[in-house]
Amino acid sequence: MVVSVGAVASPSQGVSYYERDGYYAKDDPEHRSLSAWTGKGAAELGLDGAVDPDVFRAVLEGEVPDGSGKRLGRMDKSGNRLHRPGRDLTFSAPKSVSLMALVGGDKRVLKAHDRAVAHSLAWVEGHVVQTRLRDKASGKMVRAGNQKMVAATFRHDTSRNLDPQLHTHAVLANMVQGQDGKWRTMANEALYRKQKLIGMVYRSELARSLARIGYGIEKSHADGRFEIAGVARSVVEAFSTRRAEIEAAVQARGTEATAANPRLAERAALMTRAHKRDVDKAALRESWREQAAGLGFDARAQVAEAIARGKDRSSPAERQGDVAQRLAAASRDTAVPVNATERAKNPAFEAVQWAVHHLAERDAVFRRTDLLAAALAWRPGAVSIQAAEKAVSELTTTGTLHAAPALESGDGMTTDKALADERETIVRMREGQGRGRRVMRGWMVSARLHRGPLTEGQREAVKLILGTKDRVVGVQGYAGTGKTAMLRRVRALASKSGHRMMGLAPSASAARTLAAEAGIETETLQRFLARNAGVAQGRLTKKGEREMRGAFARTVLVVDEGSLASTVQARDLLRIAGVLRIPRVVLVGDSKQLDAVDAGKPFEQLQQAGMKTARMDQIMRQRDPELKAAVEASLAGDIASAFAKLGANVAEVKPDNMAGAVAARWLKLSDVERERTGVMAPSHELRQAINGHIRERLAREGRIHGASYVGERLVSRGYTNAEKALSGNYAPGDTVAFHRPYKRIGVGKGDERQVVGVDHKRREVLLGGGDGETVRWKPGEIAGRRGGSEVYKAEAIELRTGDRIRWTRNDKALGLVNSRTAEVVEVKGDRVSFRLEDGRRLSLGAGDPQLRHLDHAWASTVHAFQGRTVDNVIAAMEAKHPHLTTQKSFYVEISRARDRAELVTDDATALQEQLEAVTGERISALVGIGAMSRDAPVGVAERTRELGKAAAMDLRL
């Protein structure tokens, strides 16, 4: 965690930062010199230099030290004044930076850290600090920026385990001054919303300063974290015992402490926090040097080399360390290029354009805050926040980026490409309205539907699919409304009229399920699109076009789980359907369930744009009336009623026992009930922790037994194509799997190569070859940026007889399907034997790549469970996860069960409040810019124009 944000519980706690830190005792003169007032508000009050503890305490209590006697806060009913002291922003330097400063003794590094903190706080004051004011027009309280802050900084240099850890506490008092001169309390929401970006501002400025004084910077994580070049990973880890404690606590809890959910790591830090101890400063630093020597790490030698490299690199402003001068210098250095050629050569534009590609791959609309953070993470220190902000403004002016104010945060942005893709998808749907052929006449469909029981929704869906003249139609069906049974009836009737049904599904496992349960020949949507990419891209010959049109002339193409299709997939599918004149494309799904991983929500958007859609809302899955009522309430967004219907099945447990509590509920069941009960978790980390608890207990029971095979499994890093293109995102030990052959680097389709090193200067990844030779690979030029590869990290896994596993990739030759399960039946030497779902027995040796593509399988993620049905469910849901705790995930969790759904959470009240506030709905680009309504279909003008090679269409909405 580079920047953490926490509340200062009391004025006395805030003062404790001044009075004590590790080995600095109270009133230590050296410690006093490491504190400082900062902020325009502090300057207005005449607060400057070292922080006086009495003044600091008064400020935290809400007293404005200007002689006016004004005190902020409100009075409660008992006449007591209530005032929150403030917020603590903690800026933590990378471990290698701490080592250079504190073990190597480079005071220039300390100054670089101080400047980066000052730079960040100046940016926070100008872009983040807010107060609440009453709007005169509406009478409502609104947040207002342009406030002067009062803050005190305290630089510390040890962790609670007394490791070298350079960090600064910036205590922002709950006191700001507006342009009208009035003092008010501070609004804190933006601090948390922009926490990641604040960290990137600090990190970027620190990297820039370190580079200027002679240090090499090497990116260590895709999120923009870095270390100083030449400091071995083993040294960093040896001096990071506090980080190891926090990570162990997070793993024990089974939650995800990442940039996506930073508060989890902060909570783990509090759980494991020990009081700092007073020690002799000189003795402590000597012990650090002895430890470094034992590791073969000569910090002072590296400092001397950096000093030699860094002579005369810095500008006068940098040498003086004046923040205002540095901000002015940054502004002069980032003048906006006037044309596209100049922009292409400007690092800020390259960084922002990379960030756009990265974010737009997963979200049609993204936050400007996230865009800036991603741009700064591109290459640490390559650009300043000022340069990135100017580049974003310029790209918005030129039309590459568009403001999307409909995003809830208010700072949404989208791209011209996202808008064009959505418009084209809508146009292609509308072009087929009324221009197709009926599969069967309506009266014939109605007559044949009298045979066999169907709900009203199922009947309407069958009638629409077979009886319409529209080429593209939809079926919106809630979970458990019988969509598969409906498709079985469609297939039977279509085949009698001489038509074939062809299915497309989001995964190989879902394709097999649809084929087995509906009798429809099915493949994955991805495979169909890849096989017909030439059609979508306009590369089909006239002869090929005639032949393929003939092959699809009497085809009903069904896309199952249509809500999981991205906009680009829907666009390409409708391009192919249009060129080949496929009579019917049917999108079947549930817009209330989880959306696609990639950008867009075309299934819902096409409905809004007028796609004829049958609605299936009669739920038949739930056999328990209370559970059915809970599912229906969740669909209506009535979370309170849903919780009331679940009743005692909502269990609250201690935050550090989520995984254990879920596992215990499953383990107490009989063997028969275990087989009937699914276990779900929102994140992979919590899923793994649950699996760990279950395995441990099953081993004690003797269900898991015998010899052990210990190997490594490969876990996808989940990179976007933009992230795969950056060499700095790879680390030794990673594995790269190639989806296509690339002769230039000597790999074939399906080959896996291990990363043995990264050449940061040449931006190359060093891959170990099968012959022992090292291959240099530029992922930005070959495979990486076009999705031709996947990046994995390795994790240890143990397999014993009785283990239940899930395959994590397809293997056509072995007949294995991603997400299907198997049981370990024997471990003998370096071979593991499995019993597959179809009863086959398969034996894999240690050298078989498939043995690295599996995981334990008692618990699944919510996303992986979507589409499955079981009798009972035990589901975990963390109360405050900012991204995974949503109405959508709640609905999916409880709607999988027929009879009982148990929900395990760390705070039932907070969970209900979170679900009431967070729907999990993403918005489309057109909705983002206000060109479409969220809720109702709108008219679409018939004017279209070709947009370049992709033939994307532009509409006036």
Tab-separated table of C-alpha atoms in Angstrom, residues 256-493:
chain	number	residue	atom	x	y	z
A	256	GLU	CA	-8.342	-9.695	-1.804
A	257	ALA	CA	-6.044	-6.879	-0.674
A	258	THR	CA	-5.349	-5.139	-3.936
A	259	ALA	CA	-5.804	-1.763	-5.533
A	260	ALA	CA	-9.353	-2.911	-6.272
A	261	ASN	CA	-10.105	-3.138	-2.548
A	262	PRO	CA	-7.405	-1.267	-0.584
A	263	ARG	CA	-9.305	-1.168	2.709
A	264	LEU	CA	-8.804	-4.911	3.210
A	265	ALA	CA	-5.046	-4.540	3.599
A	266	GLU	CA	-5.607	-1.609	5.941
A	267	ARG	CA	-7.923	-3.743	8.066
A	268	ALA	CA	-5.383	-6.559	8.146
A	269	ALA	CA	-2.735	-4.048	9.209
A	270	LEU	CA	-4.898	-2.989	12.160
A	271	MET	CA	-5.547	-6.621	13.115
A	272	THR	CA	-1.818	-7.381	13.307
A	273	ARG	CA	-0.604	-4.041	14.649
A	274	ALA	CA	1.799	-4.054	17.578
A	275	HIS	CA	2.893	-1.060	19.616
A	276	LYS	CA	6.130	0.540	18.488
A	277	ARG	CA	9.044	0.314	20.831
A	278	ASP	CA	11.698	2.818	21.830
A	279	VAL	CA	15.127	1.582	20.745
A	280	ASP	CA	18.518	3.123	20.267
A	281	LYS	CA	18.596	4.713	16.824
A	282	ALA	CA	22.280	4.126	16.159
A	283	ALA	CA	22.092	0.504	17.269
A	284	LEU	CA	19.077	-0.118	15.066
A	285	ARG	CA	20.773	1.267	11.956
A	286	GLU	CA	23.881	-0.766	12.690
A	287	SER	CA	21.734	-3.907	12.904
A	288	TRP	CA	20.240	-3.046	9.507
A	289	ARG	CA	23.707	-2.743	7.986
A	290	GLU	CA	24.746	-6.074	9.496
A	291	GLN	CA	21.622	-7.731	8.112
A	292	ALA	CA	22.303	-6.230	4.668
A	293	ALA	CA	25.888	-7.455	4.745
A	294	GLY	CA	24.668	-10.929	5.599
A	295	LEU	CA	22.501	-10.818	2.498
A	296	GLY	CA	25.399	-9.687	0.325
A	297	PHE	CA	23.772	-6.287	-0.167
A	298	ASP	CA	26.114	-3.263	-0.171
A	299	ALA	CA	23.746	-0.292	0.028
A	300	ARG	CA	26.506	2.288	0.382
A	301	ALA	CA	28.229	1.108	-2.799
A	302	GLN	CA	24.951	1.490	-4.725
A	303	VAL	CA	24.474	4.953	-3.260
A	304	ALA	CA	27.958	5.964	-4.419
A	305	GLU	CA	27.195	4.737	-7.945
A	306	ALA	CA	23.914	6.674	-7.974
A	307	ILE	CA	25.649	9.843	-6.793
A	308	ALA	CA	28.140	9.528	-9.638
A	309	ARG	CA	25.359	9.074	-12.187
A	310	GLY	CA	23.186	11.808	-10.780
A	311	LYS	CA	25.615	14.741	-10.694
A	312	ASP	CA	24.189	17.860	-12.310
A	313	ARG	CA	21.021	16.093	-13.464
A	314	SER	CA	18.665	18.136	-11.369
A	315	SER	CA	17.398	21.586	-12.184
A	316	PRO	CA	17.766	24.583	-9.820
A	317	ALA	CA	14.118	24.231	-8.818
A	318	GLU	CA	14.637	20.589	-7.926
A	319	ARG	CA	17.784	21.322	-5.945
A	320	GLN	CA	15.890	23.968	-3.974
A	321	GLY	CA	13.019	21.542	-3.415
A	322	ASP	CA	10.387	24.240	-3.713
A	323	VAL	CA	7.022	22.684	-4.548
A	324	ALA	CA	5.624	25.768	-6.263
A	325	GLN	CA	8.679	25.994	-8.529
A	326	ARG	CA	8.454	22.292	-9.295
A	327	LEU	CA	4.787	22.561	-10.224
A	328	ALA	CA	5.560	25.517	-12.456
A	329	ALA	CA	8.417	23.601	-14.076
A	330	ALA	CA	6.141	20.622	-14.675
A	331	SER	CA	3.591	22.904	-16.302
A	332	ARG	CA	6.218	24.367	-18.654
A	333	ASP	CA	7.541	20.913	-19.548
A	334	THR	CA	4.133	19.584	-20.584
A	335	ALA	CA	2.918	22.092	-23.120
A	336	VAL	CA	0.173	20.509	-25.207
A	337	PRO	CA	1.429	19.367	-28.644
A	338	VAL	CA	-0.389	21.077	-31.459
A	339	ASN	CA	-0.684	18.148	-33.870
A	340	ALA	CA	-0.944	14.359	-33.975
A	341	THR	CA	2.716	13.870	-34.907
A	342	GLU	CA	3.912	15.831	-31.899
A	343	ARG	CA	1.409	14.032	-29.666
A	344	ALA	CA	2.772	10.649	-30.763
A	345	LYS	CA	6.230	11.674	-29.556
A	346	ASN	CA	4.987	13.015	-26.213
A	347	PRO	CA	5.238	10.534	-23.300
A	348	ALA	CA	2.147	11.949	-21.612
A	349	PHE	CA	0.001	11.284	-24.670
A	350	GLU	CA	1.487	7.832	-25.085
A	351	ALA	CA	0.759	7.101	-21.429
A	352	VAL	CA	-2.832	8.366	-21.595
A	353	GLN	CA	-3.569	6.565	-24.847
A	354	TRP	CA	-2.210	3.353	-23.347
A	355	ALA	CA	-4.410	3.913	-20.289
A	356	VAL	CA	-7.444	4.447	-22.530
A	357	HIS	CA	-6.819	1.129	-24.318
A	358	HIS	CA	-6.336	-0.594	-20.971
A	359	LEU	CA	-9.516	0.705	-19.318
A	360	ALA	CA	-11.727	0.645	-22.419
A	361	GLU	CA	-11.100	-3.084	-22.876
A	362	ARG	CA	-13.115	-3.825	-19.723
A	363	ASP	CA	-15.428	-0.813	-19.348
A	364	ALA	CA	-17.304	1.264	-21.897
A	365	VAL	CA	-17.367	4.110	-19.381
A	366	PHE	CA	-14.582	4.625	-16.866
A	367	ARG	CA	-13.652	7.265	-14.310
A	368	ARG	CA	-11.284	10.086	-15.225
A	369	THR	CA	-9.607	9.403	-11.887
A	370	ASP	CA	-8.844	5.823	-12.958
A	371	LEU	CA	-7.615	7.023	-16.341
A	372	LEU	CA	-5.070	9.340	-14.734
A	373	ALA	CA	-3.952	6.642	-12.289
A	374	ALA	CA	-3.465	4.151	-15.113
A	375	ALA	CA	-1.495	6.702	-17.159
A	376	LEU	CA	0.878	7.282	-14.243
A	377	ALA	CA	1.224	3.501	-13.768
A	378	TRP	CA	2.254	3.052	-17.436
A	379	ARG	CA	5.950	3.577	-16.741
A	380	PRO	CA	6.707	4.859	-13.224
A	381	GLY	CA	8.105	8.375	-13.348
A	382	ALA	CA	7.689	8.789	-17.103
A	383	VAL	CA	5.029	11.489	-16.801
A	384	SER	CA	3.772	13.894	-14.166
A	385	ILE	CA	0.165	14.264	-13.070
A	386	GLN	CA	0.082	17.719	-14.683
A	387	ALA	CA	1.205	16.307	-18.028
A	388	ALA	CA	-1.338	13.492	-17.841
A	389	GLU	CA	-4.165	15.920	-17.021
A	390	LYS	CA	-3.254	18.104	-19.997
A	391	ALA	CA	-3.134	15.105	-22.318
A	392	VAL	CA	-6.591	13.976	-21.174
A	393	SER	CA	-7.966	17.474	-21.786
A	394	GLU	CA	-6.434	17.607	-25.261
A	395	LEU	CA	-7.801	14.169	-26.231
A	396	THR	CA	-11.210	15.275	-25.003
A	397	THR	CA	-11.022	18.425	-27.086
A	398	THR	CA	-10.098	16.469	-30.226
A	399	GLY	CA	-12.930	13.960	-29.732
A	400	THR	CA	-10.911	10.850	-28.949
A	401	LEU	CA	-12.323	10.960	-25.427
A	402	HIS	CA	-15.786	12.101	-24.359
A	403	ALA	CA	-17.142	13.159	-21.008
A	404	ALA	CA	-19.729	10.677	-19.729
A	405	PRO	CA	-21.443	12.536	-16.876
A	406	ALA	CA	-24.096	9.861	-16.372
A	407	LEU	CA	-21.564	7.741	-14.466
A	408	GLU	CA	-22.460	7.900	-10.785
A	409	SER	CA	-19.070	9.311	-9.760
A	410	GLY	CA	-19.644	12.297	-12.070
A	411	ASP	CA	-16.224	12.044	-13.734
A	412	GLY	CA	-17.051	9.366	-16.315
A	413	MET	CA	-15.303	9.191	-19.674
A	414	THR	CA	-15.732	7.087	-22.793
A	415	THR	CA	-14.112	6.787	-26.206
A	416	ASP	CA	-15.127	7.536	-29.748
A	417	LYS	CA	-14.544	3.842	-30.554
A	418	ALA	CA	-16.909	2.653	-27.815
A	419	LEU	CA	-19.603	5.003	-29.112
A	420	ALA	CA	-19.059	3.854	-32.702
A	421	ASP	CA	-19.183	0.162	-31.736
A	422	GLU	CA	-22.425	0.599	-29.804
A	423	ARG	CA	-24.017	2.625	-32.578
A	424	GLU	CA	-23.054	0.056	-35.193
A	425	THR	CA	-24.453	-2.801	-33.100
A	426	ILE	CA	-27.785	-1.006	-32.783
A	427	VAL	CA	-27.888	-0.175	-36.489
A	428	ARG	CA	-27.209	-3.742	-37.524
A	429	MET	CA	-29.995	-5.000	-35.267
A	430	ARG	CA	-32.392	-2.427	-36.710
A	431	GLU	CA	-31.371	-3.155	-40.293
A	432	GLY	CA	-32.743	-6.662	-39.848
A	433	GLN	CA	-36.122	-5.649	-38.424
A	434	GLY	CA	-38.910	-6.878	-40.653
A	435	ARG	CA	-36.459	-8.012	-43.355
A	436	GLY	CA	-36.090	-11.685	-42.462
A	437	ARG	CA	-38.207	-14.787	-43.033
A	438	ARG	CA	-40.404	-16.560	-40.520
A	439	VAL	CA	-39.206	-19.971	-39.453
A	440	MET	CA	-42.869	-20.938	-38.992
A	441	ARG	CA	-46.115	-19.079	-39.387
A	442	GLY	CA	-47.566	-17.758	-36.160
A	443	TRP	CA	-50.757	-19.847	-36.238
A	444	MET	CA	-48.718	-23.015	-36.759
A	445	VAL	CA	-46.521	-22.191	-33.760
A	446	SER	CA	-49.580	-21.491	-31.594
A	447	ALA	CA	-51.237	-24.719	-32.663
A	448	ARG	CA	-48.211	-26.850	-31.825
A	449	LEU	CA	-47.573	-25.167	-28.511
A	450	HIS	CA	-50.762	-26.702	-27.112
A	451	ARG	CA	-48.806	-29.939	-26.791
A	452	GLY	CA	-46.835	-29.917	-23.565
A	453	PRO	CA	-46.791	-27.585	-20.545
A	454	LEU	CA	-45.144	-24.194	-21.010
A	455	THR	CA	-45.382	-20.986	-19.043
A	456	GLU	CA	-46.766	-17.900	-20.719
A	457	GLY	CA	-43.275	-16.447	-20.981
A	458	GLN	CA	-41.926	-19.614	-22.601
A	459	ARG	CA	-44.785	-19.621	-25.121
A	460	GLU	CA	-44.175	-15.986	-26.054
A	461	ALA	CA	-40.467	-16.670	-26.489
A	462	VAL	CA	-41.084	-19.627	-28.808
A	463	LYS	CA	-43.595	-17.603	-30.832
A	464	LEU	CA	-41.197	-14.686	-31.185
A	465	ILE	CA	-38.210	-16.790	-32.228
A	466	LEU	CA	-40.092	-18.809	-34.833
A	467	GLY	CA	-42.773	-16.395	-35.963
A	468	THR	CA	-41.046	-13.018	-36.317
A	469	LYS	CA	-39.589	-11.491	-39.473
A	470	ASP	CA	-36.924	-9.690	-37.448
A	471	ARG	CA	-33.485	-11.204	-37.924
A	472	VAL	CA	-32.302	-10.323	-34.396
A	473	VAL	CA	-34.501	-10.906	-31.361
A	474	GLY	CA	-34.009	-11.348	-27.621
A	475	VAL	CA	-35.319	-13.438	-24.762
A	476	GLN	CA	-34.978	-11.803	-21.341
A	477	GLY	CA	-35.472	-14.523	-18.759
A	478	TYR	CA	-34.807	-14.416	-15.045
A	479	ALA	CA	-32.839	-17.222	-13.417
A	480	GLY	CA	-34.931	-20.370	-13.162
A	481	THR	CA	-37.660	-19.420	-15.641
A	482	GLY	CA	-36.996	-22.379	-17.957
A	483	LYS	CA	-34.959	-20.848	-20.768
A	484	THR	CA	-33.276	-24.157	-21.620
A	485	ALA	CA	-36.620	-25.997	-21.738
A	486	MET	CA	-37.953	-23.256	-24.014
A	487	LEU	CA	-34.989	-23.704	-26.383
A	488	ARG	CA	-35.615	-27.453	-26.490
A	489	ARG	CA	-39.114	-26.763	-27.775
A	490	VAL	CA	-37.792	-24.227	-30.306
A	491	ARG	CA	-35.270	-26.781	-31.602
A	492	ALA	CA	-37.942	-29.434	-32.018
A	493	LEU	CA	-40.288	-27.138	-33.937
